[in-house]
GROMACS .gro file of N, CA and C in nm:
model
  378
    1MET      N    1 -14.393   6.400   1.908
    1MET     CA    2 -14.495   6.326   1.818
    1MET      C    3 -14.492   6.202   1.769
    2VAL      N    4 -14.521   6.100   1.824
    2VAL     CA    5 -14.572   6.000   1.683
    2VAL      C    6 -14.697   6.008   1.620
    3GLU      N    7 -14.696   6.047   1.483
    3GLU     CA    8 -14.776   6.055   1.368
    3GLU      C    9 -14.864   5.862   1.316
    4GLY      N   10 -14.762   5.755   1.347
    4GLY     CA   11 -14.803   5.679   1.255
    4GLY      C   12 -14.663   5.612   1.316
    5GLU      N   13 -14.696   5.443   1.315
    5GLU     CA   14 -14.563   5.399   1.316
    5GLU      C   15 -14.615   5.186   1.236
    6HIS      N   16 -14.530   5.097   1.242
    6HIS     CA   17 -14.510   4.960   1.208
    6HIS      C   18 -14.472   4.853   1.250
    7LEU      N   19 -14.578   4.854   1.386
    7LEU     CA   20 -14.478   4.795   1.441
    7LEU      C   21 -14.543   4.651   1.518
    8HIS      N   22 -14.510   4.562   1.508
    8HIS     CA   23 -14.603   4.417   1.585
    8HIS      C   24 -14.655   4.450   1.686
    9PRO      N   25 -14.783   4.437   1.692
    9PRO     CA   26 -14.866   4.450   1.831
    9PRO      C   27 -14.798   4.404   1.955
   10VAL      N   28 -14.717   4.361   1.922
   10VAL     CA   29 -14.651   4.264   2.109
   10VAL      C   30 -14.564   4.430   2.165
   11TRP      N   31 -14.470   4.450   2.025
   11TRP     CA   32 -14.349   4.538   2.058
   11TRP      C   33 -14.451   4.644   2.106
   12ILE      N   34 -14.563   4.704   2.014
   12ILE     CA   35 -14.614   4.861   2.050
   12ILE      C   36 -14.649   4.856   2.209
   13TYR      N   37 -14.740   4.694   2.271
   13TYR     CA   38 -14.789   4.635   2.384
   13TYR      C   39 -14.639   4.671   2.494
   14GLN      N   40 -14.531   4.651   2.444
   14GLN     CA   41 -14.409   4.606   2.538
   14GLN      C   42 -14.401   4.709   2.566
   15ALA      N   43 -14.386   4.816   2.452
   15ALA     CA   44 -14.256   4.925   2.449
   15ALA      C   45 -14.361   5.047   2.538
   16LYS      N   46 -14.516   5.049   2.562
   16LYS     CA   47 -14.627   5.099   2.587
   16LYS      C   48 -14.633   5.223   2.554
   17HIS      N   49 -14.620   5.201   2.380
   17HIS     CA   50 -14.671   5.313   2.292
   17HIS      C   51 -14.797   5.347   2.312
   18TYR      N   52 -14.872   5.236   2.365
   18TYR     CA   53 -14.988   5.306   2.367
   18TYR      C   54 -15.039   5.418   2.477
   19GLU      N   55 -14.976   5.461   2.541
   19GLU     CA   56 -14.916   5.583   2.653
   19GLU      C   57 -14.947   5.669   2.517
   20ALA      N   58 -14.915   5.697   2.409
   20ALA     CA   59 -14.865   5.793   2.334
   20ALA      C   60 -14.977   5.798   2.164
   21LEU      N   61 -15.017   5.659   2.172
   21LEU     CA   62 -15.136   5.629   2.034
   21LEU      C   63 -15.247   5.660   2.092
   22LYS      N   64 -15.345   5.662   1.950
   22LYS     CA   65 -15.490   5.697   1.971
   22LYS      C   66 -15.575   5.600   1.935
   23TYR      N   67 -15.492   5.547   1.812
   23TYR     CA   68 -15.519   5.452   1.732
   23TYR      C   69 -15.416   5.345   1.663
   24MET      N   70 -15.504   5.242   1.612
   24MET     CA   71 -15.412   5.188   1.522
   24MET      C   72 -15.509   5.082   1.425
   25THR      N   73 -15.417   5.081   1.346
   25THR     CA   74 -15.487   4.983   1.214
   25THR      C   75 -15.393   4.884   1.225
   26VAL      N   76 -15.519   4.799   1.225
   26VAL     CA   77 -15.427   4.647   1.235
   26VAL      C   78 -15.454   4.570   1.114
   27VAL      N   79 -15.292   4.493   1.037
   27VAL     CA   80 -15.263   4.466   0.896
   27VAL      C   81 -15.226   4.320   0.903
   28ASN      N   82 -15.239   4.261   0.892
   28ASN     CA   83 -15.117   4.153   0.862
   28ASN      C   84 -15.039   4.147   0.774
   29ALA      N   85 -14.948   4.225   0.805
   29ALA     CA   86 -14.823   4.232   0.770
   29ALA      C   87 -14.662   4.241   0.777
   30MET      N   88 -14.635   4.194   0.902
   30MET     CA   89 -14.569   4.189   1.007
   30MET      C   90 -14.571   4.063   1.073
   31SER      N   91 -14.449   4.003   1.074
   31SER     CA   92 -14.492   3.859   1.193
   31SER      C   93 -14.302   3.879   1.236
   32ASN      N   94 -14.273   3.831   1.371
   32ASN     CA   95 -14.139   3.829   1.347
   32ASN      C   96 -14.087   3.734   1.290
   33VAL      N   97 -13.896   3.728   1.305
   33VAL     CA   98 -13.805   3.653   1.256
   33VAL      C   99 -13.739   3.613   1.348
   34HIS      N  100 -13.744   3.470   1.319
   34HIS     CA  101 -13.624   3.424   1.364
   34HIS      C  102 -13.515   3.382   1.283
   35VAL      N  103 -13.378   3.335   1.311
   35VAL     CA  104 -13.285   3.337   1.210
   35VAL      C  105 -13.221   3.210   1.303
   36ALA      N  106 -13.198   3.100   1.252
   36ALA     CA  107 -13.079   3.005   1.267
   36ALA      C  108 -12.958   3.029   1.187
   37LEU      N  109 -12.853   3.022   1.262
   37LEU     CA  110 -12.752   3.016   1.136
   37LEU      C  111 -12.633   2.914   1.179
   38MET      N  112 -12.569   2.874   1.071
   38MET     CA  113 -12.467   2.761   1.121
   38MET      C  114 -12.353   2.782   1.019
   39SER      N  115 -12.214   2.781   1.027
   39SER     CA  116 -12.148   2.812   0.916
   39SER      C  117 -12.136   2.669   0.777
   40LYS      N  118 -12.109   2.707   0.711
   40LYS     CA  119 -12.076   2.617   0.602
   40LYS      C  120 -12.022   2.551   0.625
   41LYS      N  121 -11.902   2.539   0.649
   41LYS     CA  122 -11.798   2.490   0.743
   41LYS      C  123 -11.810   2.346   0.796
   42ALA      N  124 -11.948   2.388   0.922
   42ALA     CA  125 -12.011   2.288   1.016
   42ALA      C  126 -12.094   2.223   0.965
   43TRP      N  127 -12.183   2.278   0.839
   43TRP     CA  128 -12.275   2.240   0.805
   43TRP      C  129 -12.274   2.144   0.698
   44ASP      N  130 -12.118   2.172   0.661
   44ASP     CA  131 -12.080   2.042   0.531
   44ASP      C  132 -12.048   1.880   0.646
   45SER      N  133 -11.956   1.978   0.773
   45SER     CA  134 -11.932   1.868   0.837
   45SER      C  135 -12.037   1.745   0.907
   46LEU      N  136 -12.150   1.789   0.868
   46LEU     CA  137 -12.240   1.704   0.942
   46LEU      C  138 -12.304   1.607   0.810
   47THR      N  139 -12.367   1.438   0.884
   47THR     CA  140 -12.402   1.363   0.783
   47THR      C  141 -12.513   1.422   0.781
   48PRO      N  142 -12.498   1.384   0.586
   48PRO     CA  143 -12.675   1.401   0.551
   48PRO      C  144 -12.786   1.366   0.654
   49GLU      N  145 -12.749   1.295   0.738
   49GLU     CA  146 -12.835   1.229   0.819
   49GLU      C  147 -12.929   1.370   0.910
   50GLU      N  148 -12.792   1.421   0.972
   50GLU     CA  149 -12.848   1.541   1.057
   50GLU      C  150 -12.825   1.635   1.022
   51GLN      N  151 -12.808   1.689   0.876
   51GLN     CA  152 -12.886   1.791   0.783
   51GLN      C  153 -12.992   1.763   0.817
   52LYS      N  154 -13.086   1.693   0.802
   52LYS     CA  155 -13.212   1.648   0.729
   52LYS      C  156 -13.329   1.659   0.873
   53ILE      N  157 -13.193   1.630   1.018
   53ILE     CA  158 -13.309   1.623   1.153
   53ILE      C  159 -13.234   1.822   1.131
   54ILE      N  160 -13.156   1.834   1.171
   54ILE     CA  161 -13.196   2.025   1.145
   54ILE      C  162 -13.317   2.092   1.061
   55MET      N  163 -13.279   2.034   0.926
   55MET     CA  164 -13.471   2.107   0.858
   55MET      C  165 -13.520   2.067   0.902
   56GLU      N  166 -13.565   1.935   0.953
   56GLU     CA  167 -13.714   1.907   1.006
   56GLU      C  168 -13.684   1.985   1.186
   57ALA      N  169 -13.619   2.008   1.182
   57ALA     CA  170 -13.656   2.056   1.355
   57ALA      C  171 -13.613   2.183   1.324
   58GLY      N  172 -13.624   2.280   1.175
   58GLY     CA  173 -13.638   2.419   1.194
   58GLY      C  174 -13.755   2.388   1.119
   59LYS      N  175 -13.823   2.325   1.016
   59LYS     CA  176 -13.968   2.322   1.026
   59LYS      C  177 -14.014   2.350   1.149
   60GLU      N  178 -14.012   2.261   1.267
   60GLU     CA  179 -14.083   2.257   1.349
   60GLU      C  180 -14.140   2.368   1.425
   61THR      N  181 -14.013   2.448   1.463
   61THR     CA  182 -13.937   2.583   1.498
   61THR      C  183 -14.018   2.645   1.429
   62GLN      N  184 -14.050   2.693   1.329
   62GLN     CA  185 -14.036   2.793   1.258
   62GLN      C  186 -14.264   2.772   1.328
   63GLU      N  187 -14.295   2.683   1.275
   63GLU     CA  188 -14.416   2.654   1.228
   63GLU      C  189 -14.499   2.707   1.418
   64PHE      N  190 -14.353   2.651   1.548
   64PHE     CA  191 -14.416   2.671   1.667
   64PHE      C  192 -14.406   2.812   1.659
   65CYS      N  193 -14.300   2.883   1.623
   65CYS     CA  194 -14.293   3.062   1.663
   65CYS      C  195 -14.375   3.084   1.598
   66ALA      N  196 -14.459   3.102   1.457
   66ALA     CA  197 -14.537   3.195   1.383
   66ALA      C  198 -14.676   3.129   1.492
   67LYS      N  199 -14.718   3.013   1.547
   67LYS     CA  200 -14.845   3.021   1.664
   67LYS      C  201 -14.776   3.089   1.736
   68VAL      N  202 -14.688   3.083   1.812
   68VAL     CA  203 -14.665   3.195   1.921
   68VAL      C  204 -14.705   3.282   1.885
   69ASP      N  205 -14.633   3.353   1.812
   69ASP     CA  206 -14.617   3.445   1.734
   69ASP      C  207 -14.784   3.562   1.709
   70ALA      N  208 -14.873   3.472   1.697
   70ALA     CA  209 -15.004   3.493   1.632
   70ALA      C  210 -15.047   3.533   1.759
   71GLU      N  211 -15.006   3.380   1.864
   71GLU     CA  212 -15.146   3.373   2.012
   71GLU      C  213 -15.108   3.537   2.050
   72LYS      N  214 -14.965   3.563   2.072
   72LYS     CA  215 -14.927   3.669   2.164
   72LYS      C  216 -14.938   3.778   2.125
   73GLY      N  217 -14.974   3.809   1.949
   73GLY     CA  218 -15.014   3.932   1.902
   73GLY      C  219 -15.118   3.987   1.937
   74GLN      N  220 -15.229   3.821   1.906
   74GLN     CA  221 -15.377   3.893   1.941
   74GLN      C  222 -15.446   3.917   2.148
   75GLU      N  223 -15.293   3.814   2.171
   75GLU     CA  224 -15.305   3.903   2.352
   75GLU      C  225 -15.283   4.057   2.347
   76ALA      N  226 -15.210   4.086   2.287
   76ALA     CA  227 -15.163   4.182   2.275
   76ALA      C  228 -15.234   4.285   2.237
   77LEU      N  229 -15.284   4.280   2.168
   77LEU     CA  230 -15.399   4.362   2.060
   77LEU      C  231 -15.561   4.371   2.154
   78LYS      N  232 -15.526   4.251   2.262
   78LYS     CA  233 -15.652   4.299   2.356
   78LYS      C  234 -15.616   4.407   2.422
   79LYS      N  235 -15.441   4.340   2.495
   79LYS     CA  236 -15.435   4.419   2.597
   79LYS      C  237 -15.444   4.610   2.542
   80LEU      N  238 -15.401   4.622   2.424
   80LEU     CA  239 -15.423   4.758   2.330
   80LEU      C  240 -15.529   4.852   2.390
   81GLN      N  241 -15.629   4.709   2.381
   81GLN     CA  242 -15.746   4.794   2.364
   81GLN      C  243 -15.794   4.849   2.530
   82GLU      N  244 -15.791   4.742   2.608
   82GLU     CA  245 -15.779   4.760   2.774
   82GLU      C  246 -15.723   4.903   2.779
   83ALA      N  247 -15.589   4.950   2.720
   83ALA     CA  248 -15.550   5.060   2.749
   83ALA      C  249 -15.602   5.182   2.681
   84GLY      N  250 -15.654   5.141   2.596
   84GLY     CA  251 -15.750   5.314   2.549
   84GLY      C  252 -15.742   5.291   2.376
   85LEU      N  253 -15.641   5.203   2.290
   85LEU     CA  254 -15.620   5.206   2.169
   85LEU      C  255 -15.741   5.175   2.059
   86LYS      N  256 -15.820   5.275   2.043
   86LYS     CA  257 -15.921   5.246   1.918
   86LYS      C  258 -15.844   5.188   1.814
   87LEU      N  259 -15.936   5.030   1.779
   87LEU     CA  260 -15.858   4.948   1.686
   87LEU      C  261 -15.938   4.967   1.519
   88TYR      N  262 -15.904   4.990   1.437
   88TYR     CA  263 -15.927   4.983   1.307
   88TYR      C  264 -15.880   4.830   1.202
   89LYS      N  265 -15.962   4.749   1.190
   89LYS     CA  266 -15.952   4.663   1.102
   89LYS      C  267 -15.994   4.676   0.959
   90PRO      N  268 -15.869   4.719   0.835
   90PRO     CA  269 -15.935   4.745   0.718
   90PRO      C  270 -16.037   4.646   0.626
   91THR      N  271 -16.107   4.666   0.540
   91THR     CA  272 -16.164   4.580   0.460
   91THR      C  273 -16.117   4.451   0.340
   92PRO      N  274 -16.155   4.401   0.356
   92PRO     CA  275 -16.078   4.294   0.230
   92PRO      C  276 -16.048   4.366   0.143
   93GLU      N  277 -16.130   4.492   0.052
   93GLU     CA  278 -16.141   4.545  -0.075
   93GLU      C  279 -16.051   4.675   0.018
   94GLU      N  280 -16.034   4.710   0.133
   94GLU     CA  281 -15.935   4.817   0.131
   94GLU      C  282 -15.764   4.736   0.089
   95ALA      N  283 -15.762   4.643   0.205
   95ALA     CA  284 -15.645   4.575   0.217
   95ALA      C  285 -15.588   4.522   0.039
   96LYS      N  286 -15.667   4.492   0.028
   96LYS     CA  287 -15.641   4.493  -0.190
   96LYS      C  288 -15.571   4.631  -0.246
   97GLN      N  289 -15.672   4.764  -0.202
   97GLN     CA  290 -15.619   4.832  -0.263
   97GLN      C  291 -15.447   4.895  -0.219
   98TRP      N  292 -15.465   4.889  -0.087
   98TRP     CA  293 -15.316   4.900   0.001
   98TRP      C  294 -15.178   4.808  -0.082
   99LYS      N  295 -15.228   4.700  -0.093
   99LYS     CA  296 -15.151   4.637  -0.118
   99LYS      C  297 -15.140   4.697  -0.324
  100ASP      N  298 -15.230   4.656  -0.364
  100ASP     CA  299 -15.207   4.694  -0.494
  100ASP      C  300 -15.092   4.780  -0.528
  101ALA      N  301 -15.134   4.897  -0.471
  101ALA     CA  302 -15.071   5.026  -0.479
  101ALA      C  303 -14.954   5.020  -0.364
  102GLY      N  304 -14.888   4.952  -0.304
  102GLY     CA  305 -14.740   4.905  -0.206
  102GLY      C  306 -14.749   4.817  -0.337
  103VAL      N  307 -14.730   4.694  -0.414
  103VAL     CA  308 -14.688   4.634  -0.521
  103VAL      C  309 -14.628   4.770  -0.653
  104ALA      N  310 -14.750   4.839  -0.682
  104ALA     CA  311 -14.716   4.922  -0.795
  104ALA      C  312 -14.600   5.000  -0.819
  105ILE      N  313 -14.484   5.033  -0.706
  105ILE     CA  314 -14.390   5.141  -0.716
  105ILE      C  315 -14.251   5.003  -0.693
  106TRP      N  316 -14.214   4.892  -0.682
  106TRP     CA  317 -14.175   4.785  -0.678
  106TRP      C  318 -14.075   4.844  -0.814
  107PRO      N  319 -14.152   4.822  -0.875
  107PRO     CA  320 -14.030   4.896  -1.048
  107PRO      C  321 -13.983   5.053  -0.999
  108GLN      N  322 -14.024   5.098  -0.931
  108GLN     CA  323 -13.907   5.254  -0.901
  108GLN      C  324 -13.780   5.229  -0.882
  109PHE      N  325 -13.772   5.071  -0.744
  109PHE     CA  326 -13.635   5.097  -0.702
  109PHE      C  327 -13.556   4.900  -0.801
  110TYR      N  328 -13.613   4.886  -0.922
  110TYR     CA  329 -13.475   4.773  -1.014
  110TYR      C  330 -13.423   4.831  -1.014
  111ASP      N  331 -13.331   4.940  -0.995
  111ASP     CA  332 -13.217   4.968  -1.027
  111ASP      C  333 -13.115   5.017  -0.939
  112LYS      N  334 -13.186   4.994  -0.861
  112LYS     CA  335 -13.114   4.946  -0.686
  112LYS      C  336 -13.156   4.835  -0.665
  113VAL      N  337 -13.243   4.726  -0.645
  113VAL     CA  338 -13.255   4.619  -0.594
  113VAL      C  339 -13.306   4.492  -0.694
  114PRO      N  340 -13.178   4.383  -0.722
  114PRO     CA  341 -13.216   4.345  -0.824
  114PRO      C  342 -13.368   4.318  -0.836
  115LYS      N  343 -13.396   4.300  -0.950
  115LYS     CA  344 -13.575   4.262  -1.029
  115LYS      C  345 -13.600   4.118  -0.971
  116ASP      N  346 -13.522   4.109  -0.970
  116ASP     CA  347 -13.557   3.898  -0.955
  116ASP      C  348 -13.521   3.846  -0.798
  117PHE      N  349 -13.515   3.980  -0.712
  117PHE     CA  350 -13.489   3.931  -0.573
  117PHE      C  351 -13.684   3.992  -0.584
  118ILE      N  352 -13.698   4.110  -0.602
  118ILE     CA  353 -13.840   4.180  -0.608
  118ILE      C  354 -13.936   4.103  -0.630
  119ASP      N  355 -13.891   3.998  -0.732
  119ASP     CA  356 -14.047   3.956  -0.795
  119ASP      C  357 -13.984   3.863  -0.717
  120ARG      N  358 -13.937   3.737  -0.671
  120ARG     CA  359 -13.970   3.642  -0.557
  120ARG      C  360 -14.031   3.716  -0.442
  121VAL      N  361 -14.000   3.816  -0.337
  121VAL     CA  362 -14.131   3.916  -0.272
  121VAL      C  363 -14.186   3.901  -0.290
  122ILE      N  364 -14.223   3.942  -0.381
  122ILE     CA  365 -14.390   3.966  -0.472
  122ILE      C  366 -14.425   3.848  -0.468
  123ALA      N  367 -14.403   3.767  -0.511
  123ALA     CA  368 -14.448   3.620  -0.523
  123ALA      C  369 -14.451   3.578  -0.412
  124ALA      N  370 -14.370   3.547  -0.338
  124ALA     CA  371 -14.400   3.505  -0.139
  124ALA      C  372 -14.503   3.570  -0.095
  125GLN      N  373 -14.537   3.662  -0.140
  125GLN     CA  374 -14.683   3.735  -0.057
  125GLN      C  375 -14.794   3.718  -0.137
  126LYS      N  376 -14.835   3.598  -0.220
  126LYS     CA  377 -14.965   3.610  -0.285
  126LYS      C  378 -14.993   3.428  -0.247
   0.00000   0.00000   0.00000
């Protein structure tokens, strides 16, 4: 029995989790991750102009993927509602309260994860 999960709406829809779930809280806490990798040796073999082109193409791809992910997420939310899921969208005050509670526990992990890394994650979320 699933009591709760934290997944992107597209994944919930595609995996048919709506067949078991009744409720869903819609939060802006997850996006798909798209990674492009190249070995340092291959990168260093490129000219500065080629490196610039690749970085610009990566930025354009990142923006495109974010747009498509958002669109597909909205489509999935609509389909999930049509399938009978009841959606709850927290108020801005509730969202802030949840975020503050999450950020407050980060110091518990300073001995397991470098503090500077955690600080960068928190800063990126602002």
